[in-house]
mmCIF file of C-alpha atoms (C1' of nucleotides) in Angstrom:
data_model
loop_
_atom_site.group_PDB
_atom_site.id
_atom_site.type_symbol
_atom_site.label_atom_id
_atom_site.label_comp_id
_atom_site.label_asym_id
_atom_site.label_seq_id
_atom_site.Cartn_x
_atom_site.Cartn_y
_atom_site.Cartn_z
ATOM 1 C CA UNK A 526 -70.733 -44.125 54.954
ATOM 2 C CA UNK A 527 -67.366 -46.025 55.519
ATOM 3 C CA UNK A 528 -65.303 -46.054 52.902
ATOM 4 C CA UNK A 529 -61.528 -45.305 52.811
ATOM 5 C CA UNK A 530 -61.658 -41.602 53.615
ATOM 6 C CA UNK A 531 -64.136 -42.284 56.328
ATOM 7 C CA UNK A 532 -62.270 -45.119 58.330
ATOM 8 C CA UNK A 533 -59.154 -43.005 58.188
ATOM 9 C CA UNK A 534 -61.108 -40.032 59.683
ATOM 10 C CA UNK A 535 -62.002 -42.539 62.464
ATOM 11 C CA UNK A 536 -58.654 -44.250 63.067
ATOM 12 C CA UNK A 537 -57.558 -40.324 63.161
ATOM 13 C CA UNK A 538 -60.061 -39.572 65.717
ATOM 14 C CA UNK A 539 -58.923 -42.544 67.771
ATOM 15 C CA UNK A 540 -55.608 -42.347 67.892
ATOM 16 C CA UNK A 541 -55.808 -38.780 69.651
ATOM 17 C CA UNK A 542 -58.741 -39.889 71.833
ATOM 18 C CA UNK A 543 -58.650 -43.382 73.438
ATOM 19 C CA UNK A 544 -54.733 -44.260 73.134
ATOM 20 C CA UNK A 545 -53.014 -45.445 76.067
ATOM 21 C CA UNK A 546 -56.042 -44.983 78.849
ATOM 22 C CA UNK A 547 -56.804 -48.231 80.599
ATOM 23 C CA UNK A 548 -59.637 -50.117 79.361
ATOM 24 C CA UNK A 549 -61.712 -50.908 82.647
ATOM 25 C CA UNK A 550 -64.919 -52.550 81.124
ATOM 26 C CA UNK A 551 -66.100 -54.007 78.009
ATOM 27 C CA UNK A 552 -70.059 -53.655 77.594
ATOM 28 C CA UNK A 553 -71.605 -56.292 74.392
ATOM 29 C CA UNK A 554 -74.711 -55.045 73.666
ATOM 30 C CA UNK A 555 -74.824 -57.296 70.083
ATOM 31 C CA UNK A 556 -72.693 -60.165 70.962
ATOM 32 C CA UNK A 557 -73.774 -61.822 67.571
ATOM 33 C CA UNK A 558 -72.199 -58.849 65.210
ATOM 34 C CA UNK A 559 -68.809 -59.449 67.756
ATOM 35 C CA UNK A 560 -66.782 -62.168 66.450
ATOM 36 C CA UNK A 561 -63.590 -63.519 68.865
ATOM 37 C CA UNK A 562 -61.148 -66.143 67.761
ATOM 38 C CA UNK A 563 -59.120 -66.506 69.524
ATOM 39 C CA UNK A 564 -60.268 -64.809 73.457
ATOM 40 C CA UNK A 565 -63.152 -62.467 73.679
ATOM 41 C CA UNK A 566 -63.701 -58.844 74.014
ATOM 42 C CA UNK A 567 -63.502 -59.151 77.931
ATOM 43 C CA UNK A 568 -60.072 -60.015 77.251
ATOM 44 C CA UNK A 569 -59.145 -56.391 76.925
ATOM 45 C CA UNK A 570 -60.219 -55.419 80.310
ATOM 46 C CA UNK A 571 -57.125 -54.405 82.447
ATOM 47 C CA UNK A 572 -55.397 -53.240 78.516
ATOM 48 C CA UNK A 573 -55.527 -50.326 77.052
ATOM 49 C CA UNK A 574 -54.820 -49.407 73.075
ATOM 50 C CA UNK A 575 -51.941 -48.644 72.066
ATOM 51 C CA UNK A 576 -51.960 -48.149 68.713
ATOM 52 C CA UNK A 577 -54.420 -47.511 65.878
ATOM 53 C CA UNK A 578 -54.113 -48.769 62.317
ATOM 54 C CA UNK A 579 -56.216 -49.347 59.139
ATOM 55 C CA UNK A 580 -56.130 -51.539 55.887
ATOM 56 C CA UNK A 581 -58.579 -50.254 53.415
ATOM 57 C CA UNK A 582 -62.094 -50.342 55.113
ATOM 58 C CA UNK A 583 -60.842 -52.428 58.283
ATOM 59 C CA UNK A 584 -60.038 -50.175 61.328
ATOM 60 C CA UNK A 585 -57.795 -51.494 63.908
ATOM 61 C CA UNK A 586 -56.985 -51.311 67.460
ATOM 62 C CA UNK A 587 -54.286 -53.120 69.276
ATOM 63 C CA UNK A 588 -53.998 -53.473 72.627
ATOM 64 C CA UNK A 589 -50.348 -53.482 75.129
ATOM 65 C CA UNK A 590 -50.936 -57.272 76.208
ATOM 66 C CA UNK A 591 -54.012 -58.751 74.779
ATOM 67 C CA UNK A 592 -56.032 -59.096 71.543
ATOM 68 C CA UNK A 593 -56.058 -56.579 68.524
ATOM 69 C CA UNK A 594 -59.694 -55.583 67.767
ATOM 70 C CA UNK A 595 -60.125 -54.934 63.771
ATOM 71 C CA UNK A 596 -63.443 -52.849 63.312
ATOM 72 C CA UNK A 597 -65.899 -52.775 60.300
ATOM 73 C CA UNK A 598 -68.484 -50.510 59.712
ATOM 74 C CA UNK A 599 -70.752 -51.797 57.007
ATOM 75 C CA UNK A 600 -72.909 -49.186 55.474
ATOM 76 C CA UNK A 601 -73.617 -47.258 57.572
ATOM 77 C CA UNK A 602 -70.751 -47.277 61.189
ATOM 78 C CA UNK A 603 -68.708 -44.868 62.790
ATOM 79 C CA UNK A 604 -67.405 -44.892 66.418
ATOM 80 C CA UNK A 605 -67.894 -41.809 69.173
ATOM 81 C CA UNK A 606 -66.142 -40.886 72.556
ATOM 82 C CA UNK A 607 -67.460 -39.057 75.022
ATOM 83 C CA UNK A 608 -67.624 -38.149 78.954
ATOM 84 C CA UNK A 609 -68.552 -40.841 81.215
ATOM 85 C CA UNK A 610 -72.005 -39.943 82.050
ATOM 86 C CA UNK A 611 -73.318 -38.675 78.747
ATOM 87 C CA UNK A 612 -76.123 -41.168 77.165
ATOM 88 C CA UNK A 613 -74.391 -44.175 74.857
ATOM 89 C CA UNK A 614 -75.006 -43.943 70.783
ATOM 90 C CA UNK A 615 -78.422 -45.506 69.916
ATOM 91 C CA UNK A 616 -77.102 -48.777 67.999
ATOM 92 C CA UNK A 617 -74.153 -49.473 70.046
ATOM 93 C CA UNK A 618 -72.315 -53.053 69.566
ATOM 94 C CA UNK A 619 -69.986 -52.547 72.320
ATOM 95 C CA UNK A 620 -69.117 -49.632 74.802
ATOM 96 C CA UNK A 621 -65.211 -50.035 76.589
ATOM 97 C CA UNK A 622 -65.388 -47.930 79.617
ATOM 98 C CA UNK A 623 -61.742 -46.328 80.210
ATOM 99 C CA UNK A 624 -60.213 -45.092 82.660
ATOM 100 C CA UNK A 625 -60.252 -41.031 81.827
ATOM 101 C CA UNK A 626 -63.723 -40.903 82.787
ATOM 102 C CA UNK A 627 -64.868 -41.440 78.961
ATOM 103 C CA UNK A 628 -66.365 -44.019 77.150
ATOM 104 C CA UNK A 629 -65.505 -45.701 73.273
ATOM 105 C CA UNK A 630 -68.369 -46.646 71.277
ATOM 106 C CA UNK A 631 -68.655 -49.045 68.085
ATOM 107 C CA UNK A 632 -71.587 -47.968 66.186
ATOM 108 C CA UNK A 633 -73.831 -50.029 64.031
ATOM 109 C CA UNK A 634 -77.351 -48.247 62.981
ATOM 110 C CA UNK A 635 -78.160 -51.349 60.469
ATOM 111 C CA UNK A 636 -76.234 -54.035 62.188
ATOM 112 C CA UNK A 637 -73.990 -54.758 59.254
ATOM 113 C CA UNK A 638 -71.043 -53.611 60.869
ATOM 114 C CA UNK A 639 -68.932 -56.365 62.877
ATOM 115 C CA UNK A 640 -66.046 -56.326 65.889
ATOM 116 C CA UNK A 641 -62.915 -58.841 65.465
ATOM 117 C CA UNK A 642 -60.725 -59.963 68.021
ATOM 118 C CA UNK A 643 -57.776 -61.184 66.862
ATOM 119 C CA UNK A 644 -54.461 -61.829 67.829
ATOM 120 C CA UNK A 645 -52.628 -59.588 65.546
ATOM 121 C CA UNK A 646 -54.262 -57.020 62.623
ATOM 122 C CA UNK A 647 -52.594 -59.542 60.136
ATOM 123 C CA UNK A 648 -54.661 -62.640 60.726
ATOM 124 C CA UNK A 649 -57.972 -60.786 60.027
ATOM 125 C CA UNK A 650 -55.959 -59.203 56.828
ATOM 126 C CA UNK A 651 -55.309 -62.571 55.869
ATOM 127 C CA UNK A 652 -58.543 -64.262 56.545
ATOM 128 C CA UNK A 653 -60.513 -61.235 54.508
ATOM 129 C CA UNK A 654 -58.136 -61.548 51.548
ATOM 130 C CA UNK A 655 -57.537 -57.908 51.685
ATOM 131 C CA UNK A 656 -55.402 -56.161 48.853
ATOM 132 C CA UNK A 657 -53.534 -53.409 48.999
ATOM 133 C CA UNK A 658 -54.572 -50.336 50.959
ATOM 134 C CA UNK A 659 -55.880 -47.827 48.043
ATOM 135 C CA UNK A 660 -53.454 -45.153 49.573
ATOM 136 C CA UNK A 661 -50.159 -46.822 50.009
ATOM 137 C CA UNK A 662 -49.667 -48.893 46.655
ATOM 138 C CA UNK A 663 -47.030 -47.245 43.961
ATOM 139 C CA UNK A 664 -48.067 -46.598 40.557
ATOM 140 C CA UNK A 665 -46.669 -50.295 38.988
ATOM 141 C CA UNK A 666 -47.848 -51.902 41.665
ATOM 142 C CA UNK A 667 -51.565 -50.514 40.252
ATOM 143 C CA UNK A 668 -50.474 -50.956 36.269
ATOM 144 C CA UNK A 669 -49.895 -54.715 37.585
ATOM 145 C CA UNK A 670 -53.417 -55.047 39.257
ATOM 146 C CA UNK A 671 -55.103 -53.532 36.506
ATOM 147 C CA UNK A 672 -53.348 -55.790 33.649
ATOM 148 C CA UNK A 673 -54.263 -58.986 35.641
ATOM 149 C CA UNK A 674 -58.374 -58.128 35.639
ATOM 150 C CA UNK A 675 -60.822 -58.093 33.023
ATOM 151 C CA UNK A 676 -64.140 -56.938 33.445
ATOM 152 C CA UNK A 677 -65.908 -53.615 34.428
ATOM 153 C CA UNK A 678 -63.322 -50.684 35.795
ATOM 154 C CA UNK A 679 -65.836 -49.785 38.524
ATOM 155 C CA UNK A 680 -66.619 -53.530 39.828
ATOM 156 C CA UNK A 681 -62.370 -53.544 40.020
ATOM 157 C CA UNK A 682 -61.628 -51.001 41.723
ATOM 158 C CA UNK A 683 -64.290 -51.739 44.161
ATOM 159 C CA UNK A 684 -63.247 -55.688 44.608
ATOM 160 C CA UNK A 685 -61.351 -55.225 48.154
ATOM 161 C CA UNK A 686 -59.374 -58.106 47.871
ATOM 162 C CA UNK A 687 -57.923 -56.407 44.615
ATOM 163 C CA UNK A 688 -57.444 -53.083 45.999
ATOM 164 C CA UNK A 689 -58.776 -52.449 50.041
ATOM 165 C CA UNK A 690 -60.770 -49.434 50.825
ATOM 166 C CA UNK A 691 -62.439 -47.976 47.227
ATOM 167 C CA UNK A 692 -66.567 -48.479 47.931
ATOM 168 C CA UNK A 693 -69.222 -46.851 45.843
ATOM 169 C CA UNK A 694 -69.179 -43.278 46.146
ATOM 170 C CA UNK A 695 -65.395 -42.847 45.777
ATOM 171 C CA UNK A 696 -65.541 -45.597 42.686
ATOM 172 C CA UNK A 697 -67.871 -42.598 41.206
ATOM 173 C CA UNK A 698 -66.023 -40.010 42.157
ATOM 174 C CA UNK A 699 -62.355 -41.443 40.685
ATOM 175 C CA UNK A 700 -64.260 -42.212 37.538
ATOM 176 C CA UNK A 701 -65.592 -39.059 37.007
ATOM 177 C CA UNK A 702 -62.864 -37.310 38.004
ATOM 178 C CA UNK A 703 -60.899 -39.364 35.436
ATOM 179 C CA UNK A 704 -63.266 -38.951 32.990
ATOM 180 C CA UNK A 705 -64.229 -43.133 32.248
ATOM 181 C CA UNK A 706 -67.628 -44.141 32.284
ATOM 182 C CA UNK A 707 -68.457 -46.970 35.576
ATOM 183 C CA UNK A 708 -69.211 -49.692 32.883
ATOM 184 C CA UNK A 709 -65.750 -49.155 30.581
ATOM 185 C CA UNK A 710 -63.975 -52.450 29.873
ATOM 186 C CA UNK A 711 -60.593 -52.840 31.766
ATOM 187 C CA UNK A 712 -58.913 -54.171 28.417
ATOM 188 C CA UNK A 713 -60.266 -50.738 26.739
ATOM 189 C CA UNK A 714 -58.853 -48.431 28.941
ATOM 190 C CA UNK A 715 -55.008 -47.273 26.827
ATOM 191 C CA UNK A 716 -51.647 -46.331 29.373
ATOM 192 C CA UNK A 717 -52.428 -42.582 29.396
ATOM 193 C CA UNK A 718 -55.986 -43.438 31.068
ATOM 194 C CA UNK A 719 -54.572 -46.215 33.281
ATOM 195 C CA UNK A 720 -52.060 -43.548 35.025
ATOM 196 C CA UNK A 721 -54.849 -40.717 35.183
ATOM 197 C CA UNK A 722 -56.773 -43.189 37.183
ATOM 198 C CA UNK A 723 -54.074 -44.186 39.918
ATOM 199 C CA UNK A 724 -52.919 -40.114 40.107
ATOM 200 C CA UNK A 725 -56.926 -39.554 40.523
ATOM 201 C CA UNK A 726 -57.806 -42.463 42.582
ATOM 202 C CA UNK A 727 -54.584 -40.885 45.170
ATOM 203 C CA UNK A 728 -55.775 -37.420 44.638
ATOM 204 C CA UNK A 729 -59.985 -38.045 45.640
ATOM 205 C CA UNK A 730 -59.057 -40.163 48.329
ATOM 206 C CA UNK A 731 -56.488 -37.633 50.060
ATOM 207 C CA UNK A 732 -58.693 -34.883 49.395
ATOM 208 C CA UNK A 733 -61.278 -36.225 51.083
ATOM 209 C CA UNK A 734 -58.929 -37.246 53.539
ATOM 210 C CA UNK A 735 -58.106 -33.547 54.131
ATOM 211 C CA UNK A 736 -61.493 -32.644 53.859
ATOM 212 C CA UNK A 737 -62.632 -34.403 56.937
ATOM 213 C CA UNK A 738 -65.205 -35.910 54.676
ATOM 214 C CA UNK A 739 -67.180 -33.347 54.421
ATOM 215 C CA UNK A 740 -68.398 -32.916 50.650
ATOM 216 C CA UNK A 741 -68.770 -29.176 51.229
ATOM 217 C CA UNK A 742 -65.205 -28.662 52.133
ATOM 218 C CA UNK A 743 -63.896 -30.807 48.760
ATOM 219 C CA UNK A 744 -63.529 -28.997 45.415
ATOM 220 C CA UNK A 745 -66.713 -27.715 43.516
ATOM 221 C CA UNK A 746 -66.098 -29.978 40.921
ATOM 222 C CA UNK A 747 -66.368 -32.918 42.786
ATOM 223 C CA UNK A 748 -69.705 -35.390 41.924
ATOM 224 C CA UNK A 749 -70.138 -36.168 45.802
ATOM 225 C CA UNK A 750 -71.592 -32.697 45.978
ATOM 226 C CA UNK A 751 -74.264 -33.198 42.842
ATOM 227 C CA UNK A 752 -75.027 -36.925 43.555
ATOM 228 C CA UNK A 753 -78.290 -37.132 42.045
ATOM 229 C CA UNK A 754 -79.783 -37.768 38.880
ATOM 230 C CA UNK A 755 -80.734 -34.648 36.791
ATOM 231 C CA UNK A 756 -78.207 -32.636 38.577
ATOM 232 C CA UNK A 757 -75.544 -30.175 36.404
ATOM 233 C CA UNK A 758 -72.546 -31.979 35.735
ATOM 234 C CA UNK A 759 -69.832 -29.828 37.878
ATOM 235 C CA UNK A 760 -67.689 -29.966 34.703
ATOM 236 C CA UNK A 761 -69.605 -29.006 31.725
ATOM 237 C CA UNK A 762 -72.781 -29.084 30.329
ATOM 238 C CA UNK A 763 -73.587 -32.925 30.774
ATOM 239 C CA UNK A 764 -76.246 -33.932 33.110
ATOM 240 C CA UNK A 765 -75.721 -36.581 36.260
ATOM 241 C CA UNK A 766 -77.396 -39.763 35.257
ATOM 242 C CA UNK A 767 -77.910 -43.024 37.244
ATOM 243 C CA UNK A 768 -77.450 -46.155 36.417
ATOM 244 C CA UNK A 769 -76.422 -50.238 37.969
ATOM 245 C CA UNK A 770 -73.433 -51.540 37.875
ATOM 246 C CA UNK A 771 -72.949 -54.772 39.962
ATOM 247 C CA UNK A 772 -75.772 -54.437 41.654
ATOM 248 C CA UNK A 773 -75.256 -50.719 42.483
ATOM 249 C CA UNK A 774 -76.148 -47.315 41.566
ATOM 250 C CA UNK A 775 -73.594 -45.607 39.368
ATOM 251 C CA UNK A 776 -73.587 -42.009 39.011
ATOM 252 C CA UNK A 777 -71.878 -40.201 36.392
ATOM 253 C CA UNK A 778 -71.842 -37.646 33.815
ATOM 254 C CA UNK A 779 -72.349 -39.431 29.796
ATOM 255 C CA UNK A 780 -71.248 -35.909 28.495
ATOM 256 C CA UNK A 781 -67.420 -36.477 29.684
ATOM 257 C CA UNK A 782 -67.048 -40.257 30.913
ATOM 258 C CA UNK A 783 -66.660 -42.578 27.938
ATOM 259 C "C1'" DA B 1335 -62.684 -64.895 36.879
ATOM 260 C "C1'" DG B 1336 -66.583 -62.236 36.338
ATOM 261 C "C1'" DT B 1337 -71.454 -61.436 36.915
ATOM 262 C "C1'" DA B 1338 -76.060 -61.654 38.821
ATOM 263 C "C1'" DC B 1339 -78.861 -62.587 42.410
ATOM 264 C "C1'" DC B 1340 -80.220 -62.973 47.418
ATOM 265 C "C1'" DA B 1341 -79.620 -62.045 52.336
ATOM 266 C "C1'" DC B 1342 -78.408 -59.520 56.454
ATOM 267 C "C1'" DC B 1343 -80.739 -54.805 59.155
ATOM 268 C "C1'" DT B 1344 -82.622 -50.121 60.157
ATOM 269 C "C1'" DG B 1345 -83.988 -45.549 58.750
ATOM 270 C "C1'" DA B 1346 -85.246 -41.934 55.472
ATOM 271 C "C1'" DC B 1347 -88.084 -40.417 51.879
ATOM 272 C "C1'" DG B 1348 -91.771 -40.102 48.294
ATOM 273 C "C1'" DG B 1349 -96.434 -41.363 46.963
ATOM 274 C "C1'" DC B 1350 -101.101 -42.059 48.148
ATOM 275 C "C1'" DT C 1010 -101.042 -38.857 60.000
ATOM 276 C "C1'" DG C 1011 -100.023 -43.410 58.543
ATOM 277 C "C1'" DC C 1012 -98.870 -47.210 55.643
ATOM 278 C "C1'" DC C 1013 -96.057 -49.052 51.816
ATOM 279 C "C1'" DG C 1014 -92.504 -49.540 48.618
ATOM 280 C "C1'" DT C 1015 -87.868 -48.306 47.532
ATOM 281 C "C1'" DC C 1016 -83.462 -47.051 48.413
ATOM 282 C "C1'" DA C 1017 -78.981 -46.456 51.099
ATOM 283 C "C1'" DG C 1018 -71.527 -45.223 51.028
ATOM 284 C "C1'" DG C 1019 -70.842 -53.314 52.470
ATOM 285 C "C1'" DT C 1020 -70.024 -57.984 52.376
ATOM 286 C "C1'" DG C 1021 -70.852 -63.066 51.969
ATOM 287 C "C1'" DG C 1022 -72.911 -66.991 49.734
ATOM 288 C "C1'" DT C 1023 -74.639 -69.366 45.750
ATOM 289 C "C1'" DA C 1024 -75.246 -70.388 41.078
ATOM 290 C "C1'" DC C 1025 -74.192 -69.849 36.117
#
DNA sequence: AGTACCACCTGACGGC
DNA sequence: TGCCGTCAGGTGGTAC
């Protein structure tokens, strides 16, 4: 599920659970979906974190001493910490043992998710090409992005190196919210539009945010709780229709989004 | 630059 | 119950 919302829910979760506890063993249970340039995941043994951070979809970790670990989920990822003792995640990459009698786990059920160790969270920033987190560029700085693409509005807002941490649910959900179909033209989209969809694109992703994710704790007019095709449109009388765009399922509502 | 494919991998779900 | 095809919230590579 890792998208914006859902990475900052983890780095959340971190940063109140595994901060500043020494990090007594590293366990690689995929060392393929690991990747360490320069040192290795061992090299954290004798550490601990010390601080959590996160640039669009990228989670990061960084250590006292040693390497900063940047963590990406794929499609489906999450991480989980828990009592020394209890049974490790199915689909673990790696488990770090610490030293409050709990364990971290990096979770990968389809193995698309990947580990970096790094030096600092800037060199994987760099090396990904990753744009501006979603949540902390200002309106012009948006304007600007949008006047320098062409193309489909949905394929933009989901190109991370344009704008980081925007995937295909909350692409939907800003567009609907908005009320601009997935397939509208960049160049076709007048100022008044442009400015609904930064206010909207900070307003889903905060509420979700606040919502912990959950889609039955965000507004009732949100298309994360209808996402299916058929399904009453949550804003009048429009039904939710599916369609590709990119190469992915786009669902919307023809009735409001032009 | 944008688009259209394919590939990576596992699990869930619908149809028969 | 079991097998099969399809799909899933991401990214990287290639080719046009």
């Amino acid at each position: 599920m890792p998208e914006l919302p859902d990475v900052e829910v983890y780095r959340s979760y971190l940063a109140h659970t595994v901060l500043h506890h020494p990090i007594e063993e590293v366990e690689v249970r995929y060392p393929g979906l690991v990747d360490p340039d320069p040192g290795d995941l061992s090299d954290l043994e004798g550490e601990s974190f010390e601080d959590t951070d996160r640039r669009g979809k990228y989670l990061f970790l960084a250590s006292g001493g040693g390497p900063c670990l940047g963590l990406h989920f794929g499609m489906t990822g999450k991480v989980e910490y828990y009592r020394e003792g209890e049974e490790d995640p199915d689909h673990s990459l790696a488990v770090f043992r610490l030293g409050n009698d709990h364990r971290l786990s990096v979770i990968s059920v389809r193995k698309l998710g990947k580990i970096y160790v790094r030096g600092k969270k800037e060199d994987l920033i760099e090396e990904k090409d990753l744009g501006p987190d979603a949540l902390s560029l200002d309106q012009d700085q948006f304007l600007d992005i949008l006047d320098g693409k062409r193309g489909m509005i949905k394929s933009a807002l989901m190109d991370q190196s344009t704008i980081a941490g925007i995937g295909n649910i909350y692409s939907d959900e800003i567009l609907y919210q908005v009320g601009l179909g997935p397939r509208r033209k960049i160049k076709e989209i007048d100022d008044g539009e442009r400015k609904a969809l930064y206010e909207k694109m900070k307003d889903v992703l905060r509420t979700a945010v606040e919502a912990k994710v959950d889609p039955e704790r965000m507004p009732r007019d949100y298309l994360i709780r209808r996402r299916e095709p058929g399904a009453g449109c949550g804003k009048d009388s429009g039904e939710i229709r599916k369609i590709k765009v990119n190469g992915r399922s786009a669902y919307y509502c023809p009735e409001h989004q032009g």
